Amino acid sequence: SPFGNTAISFFVPTLGYHRINQWRKRGRNCIYIYFASSMALQLAAGLSDRTINAHKDPNAYDIGESFAGIFIALHLFDVYNQTKKYNGNLYQYIFGQKAP
């Protein structure tokens, strides 16, 4: 089920892609994009300045937290859509027609 696969991906990232046989195509890239983007954000925000002034500014890590939230939401949306496509293709392969 697309919802179940999305819920599993929430707890274990990229497992949803593995279950629909797209881990090599999408799962690896998802991990690479996440780490590359987070590193770029840390460099742009000035890691050394944030580390020095983190005790003074309670909102110092908001940019990373907001990025992670947006990325996770997009990741889960993509897992849901890809699972629906996978189910439709599987139905068509088995029964020779599109799902009703």
PDB file of N, CA and C in Angstrom:
ATOM      1  N   SER A   1       0.840  -1.181   0.000  1.00  0.00           N
ATOM      2  CA  SER A   1       0.000   0.000   0.000  1.00  0.00           C
ATOM      3  C   SER A   1       0.882   1.241   0.000  1.00  0.00           C
ATOM      4  N   PRO A   2       0.519   2.257  -0.745  1.00  0.00           N
ATOM      5  CA  PRO A   2       1.331   3.473  -0.787  1.00  0.00           C
ATOM      6  C   PRO A   2       1.465   4.144   0.581  1.00  0.00           C
ATOM      7  N   PHE A   3       0.378   4.153   1.349  1.00  0.00           N
ATOM      8  CA  PHE A   3       0.440   4.785   2.667  1.00  0.00           C
ATOM      9  C   PHE A   3       1.368   4.016   3.602  1.00  0.00           C
ATOM     10  N   GLY A   4       1.280   2.702   3.592  1.00  0.00           N
ATOM     11  CA  GLY A   4       2.145   1.883   4.436  1.00  0.00           C
ATOM     12  C   GLY A   4       3.607   2.020   4.053  1.00  0.00           C
ATOM     13  N   ASN A   5       3.870   2.064   2.766  1.00  0.00           N
ATOM     14  CA  ASN A   5       5.243   2.224   2.294  1.00  0.00           C
ATOM     15  C   ASN A   5       5.796   3.595   2.688  1.00  0.00           C
ATOM     16  N   THR A   6       4.957   4.615   2.668  1.00  0.00           N
ATOM     17  CA  THR A   6       5.369   5.951   3.073  1.00  0.00           C
ATOM     18  C   THR A   6       5.645   5.990   4.571  1.00  0.00           C
ATOM     19  N   ALA A   7       4.808   5.321   5.346  1.00  0.00           N
ATOM     20  CA  ALA A   7       5.023   5.283   6.795  1.00  0.00           C
ATOM     21  C   ALA A   7       6.331   4.574   7.138  1.00  0.00           C
ATOM     22  N   ILE A   8       6.634   3.502   6.433  1.00  0.00           N
ATOM     23  CA  ILE A   8       7.897   2.800   6.665  1.00  0.00           C
ATOM     24  C   ILE A   8       9.070   3.706   6.312  1.00  0.00           C
ATOM     25  N   SER A   9       8.944   4.462   5.237  1.00  0.00           N
ATOM     26  CA  SER A   9      10.025   5.372   4.828  1.00  0.00           C
ATOM     27  C   SER A   9      10.214   6.507   5.811  1.00  0.00           C
ATOM     28  N   PHE A  10       9.185   6.840   6.558  1.00  0.00           N
ATOM     29  CA  PHE A  10       9.334   7.879   7.581  1.00  0.00           C
ATOM     30  C   PHE A  10      10.266   7.402   8.692  1.00  0.00           C
ATOM     31  N   PHE A  11      10.136   6.142   9.067  1.00  0.00           N
ATOM     32  CA  PHE A  11      10.953   5.611  10.153  1.00  0.00           C
ATOM     33  C   PHE A  11      12.321   5.106   9.685  1.00  0.00           C
ATOM     34  N   VAL A  12      12.380   4.537   8.487  1.00  0.00           N
ATOM     35  CA  VAL A  12      13.646   4.061   7.918  1.00  0.00           C
ATOM     36  C   VAL A  12      13.769   4.671   6.519  1.00  0.00           C
ATOM     37  N   PRO A  13      14.457   5.818   6.404  1.00  0.00           N
ATOM     38  CA  PRO A  13      14.541   6.504   5.109  1.00  0.00           C
ATOM     39  C   PRO A  13      15.084   5.599   4.004  1.00  0.00           C
ATOM     40  N   THR A  14      14.530   5.733   2.851  1.00  0.00           N
ATOM     41  CA  THR A  14      14.826   5.025   1.602  1.00  0.00           C
ATOM     42  C   THR A  14      14.411   3.553   1.609  1.00  0.00           C
ATOM     43  N   LEU A  15      13.834   3.029   2.677  1.00  0.00           N
ATOM     44  CA  LEU A  15      13.353   1.649   2.664  1.00  0.00           C
ATOM     45  C   LEU A  15      12.158   1.506   1.723  1.00  0.00           C
ATOM     46  N   GLY A  16      11.373   2.555   1.590  1.00  0.00           N
ATOM     47  CA  GLY A  16      10.245   2.522   0.657  1.00  0.00           C
ATOM     48  C   GLY A  16      10.705   2.325  -0.777  1.00  0.00           C
ATOM     49  N   TYR A  17      11.809   2.974  -1.144  1.00  0.00           N
ATOM     50  CA  TYR A  17      12.358   2.782  -2.488  1.00  0.00           C
ATOM     51  C   TYR A  17      12.861   1.350  -2.663  1.00  0.00           C
ATOM     52  N   HIS A  18      13.429   0.795  -1.625  1.00  0.00           N
ATOM     53  CA  HIS A  18      13.911  -0.583  -1.702  1.00  0.00           C
ATOM     54  C   HIS A  18      12.752  -1.550  -1.924  1.00  0.00           C
ATOM     55  N   ARG A  19      11.635  -1.297  -1.291  1.00  0.00           N
ATOM     56  CA  ARG A  19      10.485  -2.202  -1.404  1.00  0.00           C
ATOM     57  C   ARG A  19       9.851  -2.171  -2.784  1.00  0.00           C
ATOM     58  N   ILE A  20      10.029  -1.089  -3.541  1.00  0.00           N
ATOM     59  CA  ILE A  20       9.467  -1.012  -4.900  1.00  0.00           C
ATOM     60  C   ILE A  20      10.567  -1.122  -5.961  1.00  0.00           C
ATOM     61  N   ASN A  21      11.698  -1.663  -5.558  1.00  0.00           N
ATOM     62  CA  ASN A  21      12.821  -1.934  -6.467  1.00  0.00           C
ATOM     63  C   ASN A  21      13.351  -0.683  -7.161  1.00  0.00           C
ATOM     64  N   GLN A  22      13.413   0.435  -6.446  1.00  0.00           N
ATOM     65  CA  GLN A  22      13.966   1.663  -7.016  1.00  0.00           C
ATOM     66  C   GLN A  22      15.073   2.244  -6.143  1.00  0.00           C
ATOM     67  N   TRP A  23      15.674   1.424  -5.296  1.00  0.00           N
ATOM     68  CA  TRP A  23      16.682   1.974  -4.397  1.00  0.00           C
ATOM     69  C   TRP A  23      17.884   2.485  -5.160  1.00  0.00           C
ATOM     70  N   ARG A  24      18.342   1.753  -6.147  1.00  0.00           N
ATOM     71  CA  ARG A  24      19.506   2.211  -6.921  1.00  0.00           C
ATOM     72  C   ARG A  24      19.186   3.464  -7.710  1.00  0.00           C
ATOM     73  N   LYS A  25      17.979   3.556  -8.185  1.00  0.00           N
ATOM     74  CA  LYS A  25      17.593   4.687  -9.021  1.00  0.00           C
ATOM     75  C   LYS A  25      17.305   5.939  -8.198  1.00  0.00           C
ATOM     76  N   ARG A  26      16.598   5.804  -7.084  1.00  0.00           N
ATOM     77  CA  ARG A  26      16.165   6.960  -6.311  1.00  0.00           C
ATOM     78  C   ARG A  26      16.719   7.002  -4.890  1.00  0.00           C
ATOM     79  N   GLY A  27      16.841   5.882  -4.244  1.00  0.00           N
ATOM     80  CA  GLY A  27      17.267   5.843  -2.852  1.00  0.00           C
ATOM     81  C   GLY A  27      18.668   6.379  -2.634  1.00  0.00           C
ATOM     82  N   ARG A  28      19.606   5.917  -3.443  1.00  0.00           N
ATOM     83  CA  ARG A  28      20.988   6.405  -3.322  1.00  0.00           C
ATOM     84  C   ARG A  28      21.070   7.887  -3.605  1.00  0.00           C
ATOM     85  N   ASN A  29      20.395   8.317  -4.665  1.00  0.00           N
ATOM     86  CA  ASN A  29      20.420   9.742  -5.016  1.00  0.00           C
ATOM     87  C   ASN A  29      19.810  10.591  -3.916  1.00  0.00           C
ATOM     88  N   CYS A  30      18.782  10.081  -3.280  1.00  0.00           N
ATOM     89  CA  CYS A  30      18.140  10.790  -2.179  1.00  0.00           C
ATOM     90  C   CYS A  30      19.137  11.029  -1.043  1.00  0.00           C
ATOM     91  N   ILE A  31      19.904  10.023  -0.719  1.00  0.00           N
ATOM     92  CA  ILE A  31      20.911  10.153   0.340  1.00  0.00           C
ATOM     93  C   ILE A  31      21.990  11.142  -0.070  1.00  0.00           C
ATOM     94  N   TYR A  32      22.454  11.053  -1.315  1.00  0.00           N
ATOM     95  CA  TYR A  32      23.497  11.971  -1.791  1.00  0.00           C
ATOM     96  C   TYR A  32      23.017  13.415  -1.766  1.00  0.00           C
ATOM     97  N   ILE A  33      21.794  13.653  -2.220  1.00  0.00           N
ATOM     98  CA  ILE A  33      21.259  15.013  -2.240  1.00  0.00           C
ATOM     99  C   ILE A  33      21.131  15.562  -0.828  1.00  0.00           C
ATOM    100  N   TYR A  34      20.667  14.739   0.083  1.00  0.00           N
ATOM    101  CA  TYR A  34      20.498  15.193   1.465  1.00  0.00           C
ATOM    102  C   TYR A  34      21.828  15.622   2.079  1.00  0.00           C
ATOM    103  N   PHE A  35      22.849  14.778   1.959  1.00  0.00           N
ATOM    104  CA  PHE A  35      24.133  15.107   2.566  1.00  0.00           C
ATOM    105  C   PHE A  35      24.831  16.262   1.867  1.00  0.00           C
ATOM    106  N   ALA A  36      24.767  16.305   0.533  1.00  0.00           N
ATOM    107  CA  ALA A  36      25.412  17.397  -0.197  1.00  0.00           C
ATOM    108  C   ALA A  36      24.741  18.729   0.120  1.00  0.00           C
ATOM    109  N   SER A  37      23.428  18.742   0.172  1.00  0.00           N
ATOM    110  CA  SER A  37      22.710  19.981   0.470  1.00  0.00           C
ATOM    111  C   SER A  37      22.935  20.436   1.903  1.00  0.00           C
ATOM    112  N   SER A  38      22.952  19.498   2.823  1.00  0.00           N
ATOM    113  CA  SER A  38      23.162  19.892   4.212  1.00  0.00           C
ATOM    114  C   SER A  38      24.569  20.435   4.416  1.00  0.00           C
ATOM    115  N   MET A  39      25.545  19.877   3.730  1.00  0.00           N
ATOM    116  CA  MET A  39      26.905  20.408   3.822  1.00  0.00           C
ATOM    117  C   MET A  39      26.978  21.811   3.226  1.00  0.00           C
ATOM    118  N   ALA A  40      26.313  22.027   2.108  1.00  0.00           N
ATOM    119  CA  ALA A  40      26.307  23.351   1.497  1.00  0.00           C
ATOM    120  C   ALA A  40      25.638  24.373   2.413  1.00  0.00           C
ATOM    121  N   LEU A  41      24.553  23.978   3.073  1.00  0.00           N
ATOM    122  CA  LEU A  41      23.885  24.887   4.006  1.00  0.00           C
ATOM    123  C   LEU A  41      24.772  25.212   5.203  1.00  0.00           C
ATOM    124  N   GLN A  42      25.487  24.231   5.696  1.00  0.00           N
ATOM    125  CA  GLN A  42      26.379  24.492   6.825  1.00  0.00           C
ATOM    126  C   GLN A  42      27.485  25.449   6.428  1.00  0.00           C
ATOM    127  N   LEU A  43      28.028  25.285   5.240  1.00  0.00           N
ATOM    128  CA  LEU A  43      29.076  26.195   4.788  1.00  0.00           C
ATOM    129  C   LEU A  43      28.526  27.593   4.564  1.00  0.00           C
ATOM    130  N   ALA A  44      27.329  27.694   3.996  1.00  0.00           N
ATOM    131  CA  ALA A  44      26.735  29.005   3.733  1.00  0.00           C
ATOM    132  C   ALA A  44      26.385  29.729   5.024  1.00  0.00           C
ATOM    133  N   ALA A  45      25.940  29.009   6.016  1.00  0.00           N
ATOM    134  CA  ALA A  45      25.558  29.635   7.280  1.00  0.00           C
ATOM    135  C   ALA A  45      26.771  29.974   8.132  1.00  0.00           C
ATOM    136  N   GLY A  46      27.919  29.465   7.766  1.00  0.00           N
ATOM    137  CA  GLY A  46      29.119  29.755   8.530  1.00  0.00           C
ATOM    138  C   GLY A  46      29.215  28.869   9.750  1.00  0.00           C
ATOM    139  N   LEU A  47      29.702  27.660   9.561  1.00  0.00           N
ATOM    140  CA  LEU A  47      29.746  26.686  10.640  1.00  0.00           C
ATOM    141  C   LEU A  47      30.543  27.198  11.831  1.00  0.00           C
ATOM    142  N   SER A  48      31.661  27.832  11.572  1.00  0.00           N
ATOM    143  CA  SER A  48      32.482  28.296  12.692  1.00  0.00           C
ATOM    144  C   SER A  48      31.777  29.413  13.469  1.00  0.00           C
ATOM    145  N   ASP A  49      31.105  30.302  12.773  1.00  0.00           N
ATOM    146  CA  ASP A  49      30.399  31.394  13.453  1.00  0.00           C
ATOM    147  C   ASP A  49      29.231  30.846  14.266  1.00  0.00           C
ATOM    148  N   ARG A  50      28.504  29.877  13.716  1.00  0.00           N
ATOM    149  CA  ARG A  50      27.368  29.292  14.446  1.00  0.00           C
ATOM    150  C   ARG A  50      27.842  28.543  15.668  1.00  0.00           C
ATOM    151  N   THR A  51      28.964  27.877  15.549  1.00  0.00           N
ATOM    152  CA  THR A  51      29.480  27.111  16.677  1.00  0.00           C
ATOM    153  C   THR A  51      29.905  28.032  17.806  1.00  0.00           C
ATOM    154  N   ILE A  52      30.540  29.131  17.452  1.00  0.00           N
ATOM    155  CA  ILE A  52      31.013  30.073  18.462  1.00  0.00           C
ATOM    156  C   ILE A  52      29.847  30.781  19.144  1.00  0.00           C
ATOM    157  N   ASN A  53      28.843  31.179  18.356  1.00  0.00           N
ATOM    158  CA  ASN A  53      27.740  31.975  18.880  1.00  0.00           C
ATOM    159  C   ASN A  53      26.478  31.161  19.165  1.00  0.00           C
ATOM    160  N   ALA A  54      26.555  29.848  19.137  1.00  0.00           N
ATOM    161  CA  ALA A  54      25.354  29.025  19.321  1.00  0.00           C
ATOM    162  C   ALA A  54      24.754  29.198  20.707  1.00  0.00           C
ATOM    163  N   HIS A  55      25.561  29.418  21.702  1.00  0.00           N
ATOM    164  CA  HIS A  55      25.023  29.568  23.051  1.00  0.00           C
ATOM    165  C   HIS A  55      24.342  30.922  23.231  1.00  0.00           C
ATOM    166  N   LYS A  56      24.650  31.898  22.379  1.00  0.00           N
ATOM    167  CA  LYS A  56      24.029  33.223  22.467  1.00  0.00           C
ATOM    168  C   LYS A  56      22.718  33.290  21.685  1.00  0.00           C
ATOM    169  N   ASP A  57      22.671  32.596  20.570  1.00  0.00           N
ATOM    170  CA  ASP A  57      21.510  32.662  19.680  1.00  0.00           C
ATOM    171  C   ASP A  57      20.770  31.322  19.700  1.00  0.00           C
ATOM    172  N   PRO A  58      19.590  31.256  20.309  1.00  0.00           N
ATOM    173  CA  PRO A  58      18.865  29.978  20.359  1.00  0.00           C
ATOM    174  C   PRO A  58      18.334  29.539  18.999  1.00  0.00           C
ATOM    175  N   ASN A  59      18.269  30.431  18.008  1.00  0.00           N
ATOM    176  CA  ASN A  59      17.760  30.093  16.683  1.00  0.00           C
ATOM    177  C   ASN A  59      18.878  29.793  15.693  1.00  0.00           C
ATOM    178  N   ALA A  60      20.062  29.487  16.167  1.00  0.00           N
ATOM    179  CA  ALA A  60      21.210  29.294  15.291  1.00  0.00           C
ATOM    180  C   ALA A  60      21.047  28.104  14.362  1.00  0.00           C
ATOM    181  N   TYR A  61      20.295  27.089  14.756  1.00  0.00           N
ATOM    182  CA  TYR A  61      20.182  25.881  13.950  1.00  0.00           C
ATOM    183  C   TYR A  61      18.852  25.788  13.211  1.00  0.00           C
ATOM    184  N   ASP A  62      18.090  26.859  13.123  1.00  0.00           N
ATOM    185  CA  ASP A  62      16.788  26.823  12.462  1.00  0.00           C
ATOM    186  C   ASP A  62      16.879  26.496  10.979  1.00  0.00           C
ATOM    187  N   ILE A  63      17.910  26.979  10.293  1.00  0.00           N
ATOM    188  CA  ILE A  63      18.008  26.735   8.854  1.00  0.00           C
ATOM    189  C   ILE A  63      18.172  25.244   8.564  1.00  0.00           C
ATOM    190  N   GLY A  64      18.968  24.549   9.347  1.00  0.00           N
ATOM    191  CA  GLY A  64      19.143  23.116   9.152  1.00  0.00           C
ATOM    192  C   GLY A  64      17.890  22.335   9.475  1.00  0.00           C
ATOM    193  N   GLU A  65      17.198  22.722  10.527  1.00  0.00           N
ATOM    194  CA  GLU A  65      15.965  22.031  10.907  1.00  0.00           C
ATOM    195  C   GLU A  65      14.868  22.241   9.868  1.00  0.00           C
ATOM    196  N   SER A  66      14.752  23.451   9.333  1.00  0.00           N
ATOM    197  CA  SER A  66      13.729  23.705   8.328  1.00  0.00           C
ATOM    198  C   SER A  66      14.057  22.966   7.035  1.00  0.00           C
ATOM    199  N   PHE A  67      15.338  22.913   6.668  1.00  0.00           N
ATOM    200  CA  PHE A  67      15.728  22.149   5.483  1.00  0.00           C
ATOM    201  C   PHE A  67      15.387  20.678   5.654  1.00  0.00           C
ATOM    202  N   ALA A  68      15.705  20.121   6.808  1.00  0.00           N
ATOM    203  CA  ALA A  68      15.431  18.701   7.047  1.00  0.00           C
ATOM    204  C   ALA A  68      13.932  18.415   6.981  1.00  0.00           C
ATOM    205  N   GLY A  69      13.119  19.293   7.535  1.00  0.00           N
ATOM    206  CA  GLY A  69      11.671  19.101   7.489  1.00  0.00           C
ATOM    207  C   GLY A  69      11.125  19.139   6.074  1.00  0.00           C
ATOM    208  N   ILE A  70      11.592  20.091   5.285  1.00  0.00           N
ATOM    209  CA  ILE A  70      11.142  20.201   3.886  1.00  0.00           C
ATOM    210  C   ILE A  70      11.608  18.995   3.086  1.00  0.00           C
ATOM    211  N   PHE A  71      12.854  18.591   3.282  1.00  0.00           N
ATOM    212  CA  PHE A  71      13.390  17.453   2.549  1.00  0.00           C
ATOM    213  C   PHE A  71      12.629  16.177   2.881  1.00  0.00           C
ATOM    214  N   ILE A  72      12.336  15.959   4.140  1.00  0.00           N
ATOM    215  CA  ILE A  72      11.609  14.751   4.538  1.00  0.00           C
ATOM    216  C   ILE A  72      10.204  14.751   3.952  1.00  0.00           C
ATOM    217  N   ALA A  73       9.544  15.906   3.959  1.00  0.00           N
ATOM    218  CA  ALA A  73       8.202  15.981   3.381  1.00  0.00           C
ATOM    219  C   ALA A  73       8.220  15.657   1.887  1.00  0.00           C
ATOM    220  N   LEU A  74       9.179  16.210   1.158  1.00  0.00           N
ATOM    221  CA  LEU A  74       9.286  15.916  -0.275  1.00  0.00           C
ATOM    222  C   LEU A  74       9.652  14.450  -0.519  1.00  0.00           C
ATOM    223  N   HIS A  75      10.505  13.921   0.317  1.00  0.00           N
ATOM    224  CA  HIS A  75      10.898  12.509   0.186  1.00  0.00           C
ATOM    225  C   HIS A  75       9.682  11.595   0.384  1.00  0.00           C
ATOM    226  N   LEU A  76       8.896  11.850   1.397  1.00  0.00           N
ATOM    227  CA  LEU A  76       7.728  11.012   1.663  1.00  0.00           C
ATOM    228  C   LEU A  76       6.681  11.149   0.560  1.00  0.00           C
ATOM    229  N   PHE A  77       6.513  12.355   0.039  1.00  0.00           N
ATOM    230  CA  PHE A  77       5.583  12.565  -1.071  1.00  0.00           C
ATOM    231  C   PHE A  77       6.039  11.777  -2.301  1.00  0.00           C
ATOM    232  N   ASP A  78       7.338  11.775  -2.575  1.00  0.00           N
ATOM    233  CA  ASP A  78       7.862  11.036  -3.717  1.00  0.00           C
ATOM    234  C   ASP A  78       7.708   9.529  -3.523  1.00  0.00           C
ATOM    235  N   VAL A  79       7.959   9.035  -2.334  1.00  0.00           N
ATOM    236  CA  VAL A  79       7.787   7.601  -2.065  1.00  0.00           C
ATOM    237  C   VAL A  79       6.330   7.206  -2.295  1.00  0.00           C
ATOM    238  N   TYR A  80       5.404   8.023  -1.828  1.00  0.00           N
ATOM    239  CA  TYR A  80       3.976   7.729  -2.014  1.00  0.00           C
ATOM    240  C   TYR A  80       3.626   7.662  -3.505  1.00  0.00           C
ATOM    241  N   ASN A  81       4.058   8.674  -4.270  1.00  0.00           N
ATOM    242  CA  ASN A  81       3.750   8.691  -5.707  1.00  0.00           C
ATOM    243  C   ASN A  81       4.414   7.543  -6.454  1.00  0.00           C
ATOM    244  N   GLN A  82       5.661   7.246  -6.140  1.00  0.00           N
ATOM    245  CA  GLN A  82       6.359   6.159  -6.824  1.00  0.00           C
ATOM    246  C   GLN A  82       5.730   4.805  -6.495  1.00  0.00           C
ATOM    247  N   THR A  83       5.240   4.633  -5.286  1.00  0.00           N
ATOM    248  CA  THR A  83       4.582   3.379  -4.921  1.00  0.00           C
ATOM    249  C   THR A  83       3.272   3.226  -5.683  1.00  0.00           C
ATOM    250  N   LYS A  84       2.530   4.317  -5.842  1.00  0.00           N
ATOM    251  CA  LYS A  84       1.299   4.248  -6.632  1.00  0.00           C
ATOM    252  C   LYS A  84       1.605   3.874  -8.081  1.00  0.00           C
ATOM    253  N   LYS A  85       2.646   4.458  -8.659  1.00  0.00           N
ATOM    254  CA  LYS A  85       3.031   4.111 -10.031  1.00  0.00           C
ATOM    255  C   LYS A  85       3.460   2.651 -10.125  1.00  0.00           C
ATOM    256  N   TYR A  86       4.228   2.210  -9.151  1.00  0.00           N
ATOM    257  CA  TYR A  86       4.687   0.815  -9.131  1.00  0.00           C
ATOM    258  C   TYR A  86       3.508  -0.143  -9.059  1.00  0.00           C
ATOM    259  N   ASN A  87       2.541   0.158  -8.207  1.00  0.00           N
ATOM    260  CA  ASN A  87       1.351  -0.698  -8.094  1.00  0.00           C
ATOM    261  C   ASN A  87       0.561  -0.723  -9.396  1.00  0.00           C
ATOM    262  N   GLY A  88       0.428   0.441 -10.041  1.00  0.00           N
ATOM    263  CA  GLY A  88      -0.280   0.497 -11.323  1.00  0.00           C
ATOM    264  C   GLY A  88       0.428  -0.313 -12.402  1.00  0.00           C
ATOM    265  N   ASN A  89       1.741  -0.199 -12.464  1.00  0.00           N
ATOM    266  CA  ASN A  89       2.501  -0.971 -13.454  1.00  0.00           C
ATOM    267  C   ASN A  89       2.433  -2.467 -13.157  1.00  0.00           C
ATOM    268  N   LEU A  90       2.461  -2.832 -11.899  1.00  0.00           N
ATOM    269  CA  LEU A  90       2.377  -4.236 -11.514  1.00  0.00           C
ATOM    270  C   LEU A  90       1.007  -4.812 -11.876  1.00  0.00           C
ATOM    271  N   TYR A  91      -0.045  -4.061 -11.637  1.00  0.00           N
ATOM    272  CA  TYR A  91      -1.399  -4.500 -11.981  1.00  0.00           C
ATOM    273  C   TYR A  91      -1.508  -4.701 -13.487  1.00  0.00           C
ATOM    274  N   GLN A  92      -0.953  -3.761 -14.238  1.00  0.00           N
ATOM    275  CA  GLN A  92      -1.016  -3.867 -15.692  1.00  0.00           C
ATOM    276  C   GLN A  92      -0.204  -5.055 -16.186  1.00  0.00           C
ATOM    277  N   TYR A  93       0.921  -5.324 -15.575  1.00  0.00           N
ATOM    278  CA  TYR A  93       1.745  -6.466 -15.961  1.00  0.00           C
ATOM    279  C   TYR A  93       1.020  -7.785 -15.669  1.00  0.00           C
ATOM    280  N   ILE A  94       0.355  -7.885 -14.541  1.00  0.00           N
ATOM    281  CA  ILE A  94      -0.311  -9.129 -14.159  1.00  0.00           C
ATOM    282  C   ILE A  94      -1.592  -9.358 -14.958  1.00  0.00           C
ATOM    283  N   PHE A  95      -2.445  -8.324 -15.056  1.00  0.00           N
ATOM    284  CA  PHE A  95      -3.751  -8.492 -15.668  1.00  0.00           C
ATOM    285  C   PHE A  95      -3.831  -7.990 -17.106  1.00  0.00           C
ATOM    286  N   GLY A  96      -2.815  -7.321 -17.592  1.00  0.00           N
ATOM    287  CA  GLY A  96      -2.797  -6.865 -18.980  1.00  0.00           C
ATOM    288  C   GLY A  96      -3.684  -5.645 -19.241  1.00  0.00           C
ATOM    289  N   GLN A  97      -4.138  -4.992 -18.208  1.00  0.00           N
ATOM    290  CA  GLN A  97      -4.953  -3.783 -18.365  1.00  0.00           C
ATOM    291  C   GLN A  97      -4.677  -2.832 -17.220  1.00  0.00           C
ATOM    292  N   LYS A  98      -5.092  -1.585 -17.395  1.00  0.00           N
ATOM    293  CA  LYS A  98      -4.891  -0.608 -16.340  1.00  0.00           C
ATOM    294  C   LYS A  98      -5.838  -0.864 -15.172  1.00  0.00           C
ATOM    295  N   ALA A  99      -5.401  -0.476 -13.998  1.00  0.00           N
ATOM    296  CA  ALA A  99      -6.225  -0.671 -12.805  1.00  0.00           C
ATOM    297  C   ALA A  99      -7.485   0.195 -12.878  1.00  0.00           C
ATOM    298  N   PRO A 100      -8.608  -0.333 -12.402  1.00  0.00           N
ATOM    299  CA  PRO A 100      -9.860   0.445 -12.466  1.00  0.00           C
ATOM    300  C   PRO A 100      -9.836   1.621 -11.520  1.00  0.00           C
TER     301      PRO A 100
END
